[in-house]
Coordinates of C-alpha atoms in Angstrom, one line a residue:
M198 CA 13.9 -3.6 14.2
V199 CA 12.8 -0.5 11.2
G200 CA 9.8 2.1 12.2
A201 CA 6.7 2.7 10.1
P202 CA 5.6 6.3 10.7
W203 CA 2.2 7.2 9.6
G204 CA 1.7 10.6 8.2
S205 CA -2.5 11.8 8.1
S206 CA -4.9 13.7 8.4
G207 CA -7.3 12.4 11.1
G208 CA -11.3 14.7 12.4
G209 CA -13.3 12.2 14.4
A210 CA -17.2 13.7 13.5
G211 CA -19.9 10.2 14.2
L212 CA -16.9 8.4 15.5
R213 CA -16.8 7.3 19.3
R214 CA -13.0 7.5 20.5
P215 CA -10.9 7.7 16.6
R216 CA -7.6 8.2 18.2
R217 CA -7.9 5.7 20.5
R218 CA -8.1 3.3 17.4
V219 CA -5.4 5.2 15.7
R220 CA -2.9 4.8 18.7
G221 CA -3.7 1.0 19.1
Q222 CA -1.3 1.0 15.8
P223 CA 2.0 1.5 17.5
A224 CA 1.4 -2.3 18.6
G225 CA 2.1 -3.2 15.1
G226 CA 5.1 -1.2 15.4
V227 CA 3.6 2.0 13.8
D228 CA 4.1 5.2 14.8
T229 CA 1.2 7.4 14.9
S230 CA 3.4 10.7 15.7
L231 CA 3.1 12.7 12.4
V232 CA -0.7 12.1 12.1
R233 CA -2.2 15.7 12.5
W234 CA -5.9 15.6 14.4
E235 CA -8.7 18.3 13.5
K236 CA -10.6 19.7 16.0
A237 CA -13.9 19.3 13.3
G238 CA -13.6 17.4 10.6
R239 CA -14.8 13.2 9.5
L240 CA -12.8 10.5 9.6
G241 CA -13.4 8.8 5.8
L242 CA -14.5 5.7 5.9
Y243 CA -15.5 2.5 4.0
F244 CA -17.9 -0.6 4.4
V245 CA -17.0 -3.9 3.5
E246 CA -19.5 -6.1 2.6
M247 CA -18.1 -9.8 2.5
G248 CA -18.5 -12.5 -0.2
A249 CA -16.1 -15.6 -1.8
A250 CA -15.6 -16.9 -4.8
P251 CA -17.7 -16.8 -7.2
R252 CA -19.5 -13.4 -5.5
P253 CA -16.8 -10.6 -4.7
I254 CA -16.1 -8.8 -2.1
D255 CA -18.2 -5.7 -2.6
V256 CA -17.0 -1.8 -0.9
L257 CA -18.6 1.0 -0.2
Y258 CA -16.7 4.1 0.3
D259 CA -17.7 7.6 2.4
R260 CA -14.3 9.5 1.3
A261 CA -15.7 12.7 0.3
H262 CA -15.4 15.9 2.3
S263 CA -13.2 13.6 5.0
T264 CA -10.3 15.6 6.8
M265 CA -7.8 14.0 4.6
A266 CA -10.3 14.7 1.1
L267 CA -9.9 18.1 2.8
A268 CA -6.4 18.5 3.3
A269 CA -4.1 21.2 2.4
A270 CA 0.1 20.6 1.6
G271 CA 1.2 23.6 3.8
A272 CA -0.8 21.8 6.5
F273 CA 2.0 18.9 7.4
D274 CA 4.9 19.8 9.1
W275 CA 7.6 17.7 6.2
A276 CA 10.5 17.7 8.4
G277 CA 9.3 14.7 10.0
L278 CA 10.5 12.4 6.7
A279 CA 14.0 13.0 8.2
D280 CA 16.4 10.2 8.0
T281 CA 13.0 8.2 5.8
Q282 CA 14.9 5.0 4.0
F283 CA 11.7 4.5 2.3
F284 CA 8.5 6.9 1.5
H285 CA 5.0 5.2 0.3
V286 CA 2.6 6.2 -1.2
S287 CA -1.1 4.8 -2.3
G288 CA -2.9 5.7 -5.5
I289 CA -5.9 6.1 -3.1
T290 CA -5.0 9.2 -1.7
L291 CA -4.1 10.1 -5.0
A292 CA -8.4 9.8 -6.3
L293 CA -9.5 11.3 -2.8
S294 CA -9.4 15.2 -4.2
D295 CA -7.3 17.5 -6.1
S296 CA -5.9 18.3 -3.0
S297 CA -4.9 14.9 -1.5
R298 CA -3.5 14.5 -4.4
E299 CA -1.3 17.6 -4.2
V300 CA -0.6 16.7 -0.4
A301 CA 0.5 13.0 -2.2
R302 CA 2.9 14.8 -4.5
R303 CA 4.6 17.5 -2.3
A304 CA 5.0 14.4 0.6
M305 CA 6.5 12.6 -2.5
E306 CA 8.8 15.9 -3.4
E307 CA 9.8 16.2 0.1
A308 CA 10.8 12.8 0.7
K309 CA 12.8 12.4 -1.9
G310 CA 14.1 16.2 -1.3
R311 CA 15.4 13.9 1.8
G312 CA 17.3 11.5 0.8
A313 CA 14.3 9.0 0.7
S314 CA 13.3 6.1 -1.6
V315 CA 9.6 7.0 -3.1
T316 CA 7.1 3.4 -3.0
M317 CA 3.9 3.8 -4.5
D318 CA 0.8 1.5 -5.3
V319 CA -1.4 2.3 -8.0
N320 CA -4.3 1.0 -5.3
Y321 CA -6.8 1.6 -8.4
R322 CA -10.5 1.8 -7.6
Q323 CA -12.9 2.6 -9.3
R324 CA -15.6 3.4 -7.1
L325 CA -13.3 6.3 -6.1
W326 CA -12.4 7.5 -10.3
G327 CA -12.3 6.6 -13.7
R328 CA -8.9 5.3 -15.4
E329 CA -8.1 8.1 -17.5
A330 CA -8.4 9.8 -14.8
A331 CA -6.4 7.3 -12.6
A332 CA -3.8 6.6 -14.9
E333 CA -3.7 10.9 -16.0
A334 CA -3.0 10.8 -12.0
V335 CA -0.1 8.1 -11.5
R336 CA 1.7 9.2 -14.9
D337 CA 1.9 12.6 -13.1
V338 CA 3.9 11.8 -9.8
A339 CA 5.8 8.5 -11.8
P340 CA 8.8 10.8 -11.9
L341 CA 8.8 10.8 -8.3
V342 CA 8.4 7.2 -8.0
D343 CA 11.3 5.0 -7.6
V344 CA 9.5 1.7 -7.0
L345 CA 5.6 1.1 -8.7
V346 CA 3.5 -1.4 -7.8
A347 CA 0.3 -2.5 -9.4
T348 CA -1.6 -5.2 -10.1
A349 CA -1.5 -6.9 -14.0
E350 CA -5.3 -5.9 -13.6
D351 CA -4.7 -2.3 -13.1
A352 CA -1.5 -2.2 -15.4
R353 CA -3.7 -3.4 -18.4
D354 CA -6.7 -1.9 -17.6
L355 CA -5.3 1.4 -17.4
F356 CA -2.0 1.8 -18.9
G357 CA -2.8 -1.2 -21.7
A358 CA 0.4 -3.0 -20.1
D359 CA 0.0 -6.8 -20.6
G360 CA 3.4 -7.2 -18.6
V361 CA 6.2 -5.8 -16.5
E362 CA 8.4 -4.5 -18.8
Q363 CA 5.7 -3.1 -20.2
L364 CA 4.3 -1.0 -17.7
Q365 CA 8.0 0.2 -16.8
A366 CA 8.9 1.5 -20.1
A367 CA 5.1 3.3 -20.2
L368 CA 5.9 5.0 -17.1
G369 CA 9.7 5.4 -17.1
V370 CA 9.6 4.3 -13.4
E371 CA 13.6 2.2 -12.2
T372 CA 11.6 -0.8 -10.6
V373 CA 8.2 -2.1 -11.2
V374 CA 6.1 -5.0 -9.6
L375 CA 3.4 -6.7 -10.7
T376 CA 1.3 -8.9 -8.2
L377 CA 0.0 -12.1 -10.5
G378 CA -3.0 -13.1 -8.0
A379 CA -2.1 -16.5 -7.1
A380 CA 0.5 -17.2 -9.4
G381 CA 2.6 -14.7 -7.4
A382 CA 4.1 -11.7 -8.3
I383 CA 6.7 -10.7 -10.7
A384 CA 9.4 -7.7 -10.8
S385 CA 12.0 -5.7 -13.3
R386 CA 14.9 -3.6 -12.5
G387 CA 17.7 -2.6 -14.6
G388 CA 17.1 -5.2 -17.1
T389 CA 16.5 -7.9 -15.0
T390 CA 13.4 -9.9 -14.4
V391 CA 12.3 -11.5 -11.1
R392 CA 9.5 -13.5 -10.2
R393 CA 8.5 -16.2 -7.0
G394 CA 5.5 -18.0 -7.1
G395 CA 2.7 -17.9 -4.4
H396 CA 1.5 -19.5 -1.4
A397 CA -1.2 -22.1 -1.4
V398 CA -4.0 -20.4 0.9
E399 CA -7.9 -21.4 2.1
T400 CA -8.9 -17.5 2.3
I401 CA -10.6 -15.9 5.5
D402 CA -10.1 -12.7 4.5
R403 CA -8.5 -10.9 1.2
V404 CA -8.8 -7.4 3.0
G405 CA -5.3 -6.3 3.8
A406 CA -3.7 -9.0 1.3
G407 CA -2.4 -6.1 -1.0
D408 CA -0.8 -3.5 1.9
A409 CA 0.4 -7.2 3.5
F410 CA 2.6 -7.5 0.4
V411 CA 3.7 -3.9 -0.2
A412 CA 4.5 -4.1 3.3
G413 CA 6.6 -7.8 3.3
L414 CA 8.5 -6.2 -0.6
I415 CA 9.4 -3.1 1.4
W416 CA 10.9 -5.0 4.0
G417 CA 13.3 -6.6 1.9
L418 CA 14.3 -3.9 0.3
V419 CA 15.4 -2.4 3.1
D420 CA 17.6 -5.2 3.6
G421 CA 19.4 -4.3 0.2
S422 CA 17.3 -7.5 -1.4
L423 CA 14.7 -6.9 -4.1
E424 CA 13.8 -10.8 -4.4
L425 CA 13.5 -11.2 -0.4
G426 CA 10.8 -8.3 -1.2
L427 CA 8.8 -9.9 -3.4
E428 CA 9.5 -13.2 -1.0
R429 CA 8.6 -11.7 2.1
G430 CA 5.6 -9.4 0.5
L431 CA 3.7 -12.7 -0.7
A432 CA 4.6 -14.4 2.9
M433 CA 2.7 -11.8 4.5
S434 CA 0.4 -11.4 1.5
A435 CA -1.0 -15.1 2.2
L436 CA -0.9 -15.0 5.6
K437 CA -2.7 -12.1 5.9
M438 CA -5.7 -13.4 3.7
T439 CA -5.7 -16.5 6.7
L440 CA -6.8 -13.6 9.4
H441 CA -10.1 -11.3 10.6
G442 CA -9.6 -7.9 9.7
D443 CA -7.1 -6.1 7.5
L444 CA -4.6 -5.8 9.6
F445 CA -1.5 -8.4 9.8
R446 CA -1.7 -9.4 12.7
L447 CA 1.1 -11.8 13.1
D448 CA 5.4 -11.3 13.3
A449 CA 8.5 -12.3 11.2
G450 CA 8.7 -15.0 12.8
D451 CA 5.9 -16.3 11.5
V452 CA 6.9 -14.7 8.0
A453 CA 10.3 -16.9 8.1
A454 CA 8.3 -20.1 9.1
L455 CA 6.1 -20.2 5.9
L456 CA 9.2 -19.2 3.6
A457 CA 11.5 -21.9 4.7
K458 CA 8.4 -24.2 4.7
D459 CA 9.0 -25.3 8.6
H460 CA 5.5 -25.5 9.7
R461 CA 2.5 -28.5 10.3
E462 CA -1.4 -27.7 9.7
V463 CA -1.8 -28.1 13.0
G464 CA 0.7 -26.4 15.5
R465 CA 2.1 -28.3 18.3

C-alpha cells in the first residue's frame, strides 16, 4: 500500500465539524496527521456552479485570510517529511498569498533535502491571480521541481509553450507532463516523449478530474514507470468524471479493469 500524507493548515470558524470532514480522508488512504489545526481562523472555501457544454463550470473562491493563506513556514514540523518518496504541490497554494508561497517553497526544499522527488501541478486559476504573477511564481520554484504537470492551455497562456518540449525548455524541469483533454496526455523526459490517448467518457462531473490524473501519475512513478503513470492517470481522470463530487471514490481494481478494457456498460 502507498501511504499518502496530507500537509495543510485548517480552521473551523463558521463550519460545523470541519475536523470530522478532514478526518474522513483516511477512508481514501490519506493520512491527515500532518494537518495543523488552529484554534482561531477559517477554512478556505470554494463554491461551484455546475455546467455542461457549451456552458462551463463556474467557480467562486473564498480563500482570502484562511488559515492556509496566513500560515507561516516556521509553523510546520518538517520532520514529518522523512521517508517521503514524492512530495506534491499545487499551484493553487502558490496563488493564495505571499506567505503560502513561502510555505510551499520551504516544503519543497525540505522534501528534496530528505531525498523526495517533487511533483507540481501548475493548476492556474485566473480568479486567484493573473497570468504574469502565476508564471513568475512557477519559474521561481521550477528548480525545485522534478515532475511538472500542466494543461496544454496553461502551458500556452502562461509560458507561450505550444508543446511539452517547449515547456520543458522554458522551465528546465526534468520531466514535464501536458494534459490534452479528451486527447490524453504527453510527457517528456530525458529526450524521450511518451504519449497516451484518453478514454471515451460520458461526463457526470468534471471537478476533481485533474487531481485524479495526478494521483494516477504519481502512483505509476512510485512503481517506477512514467508510461504507467500516464495510463493510470488518464484512467483515474476518466473514472472520476463518472462520479459526482470532487473525490475519486473507486479503487485500484476499477482502474485496472478500465486499463484492461475488462468492463461492460452494466456490471453483471
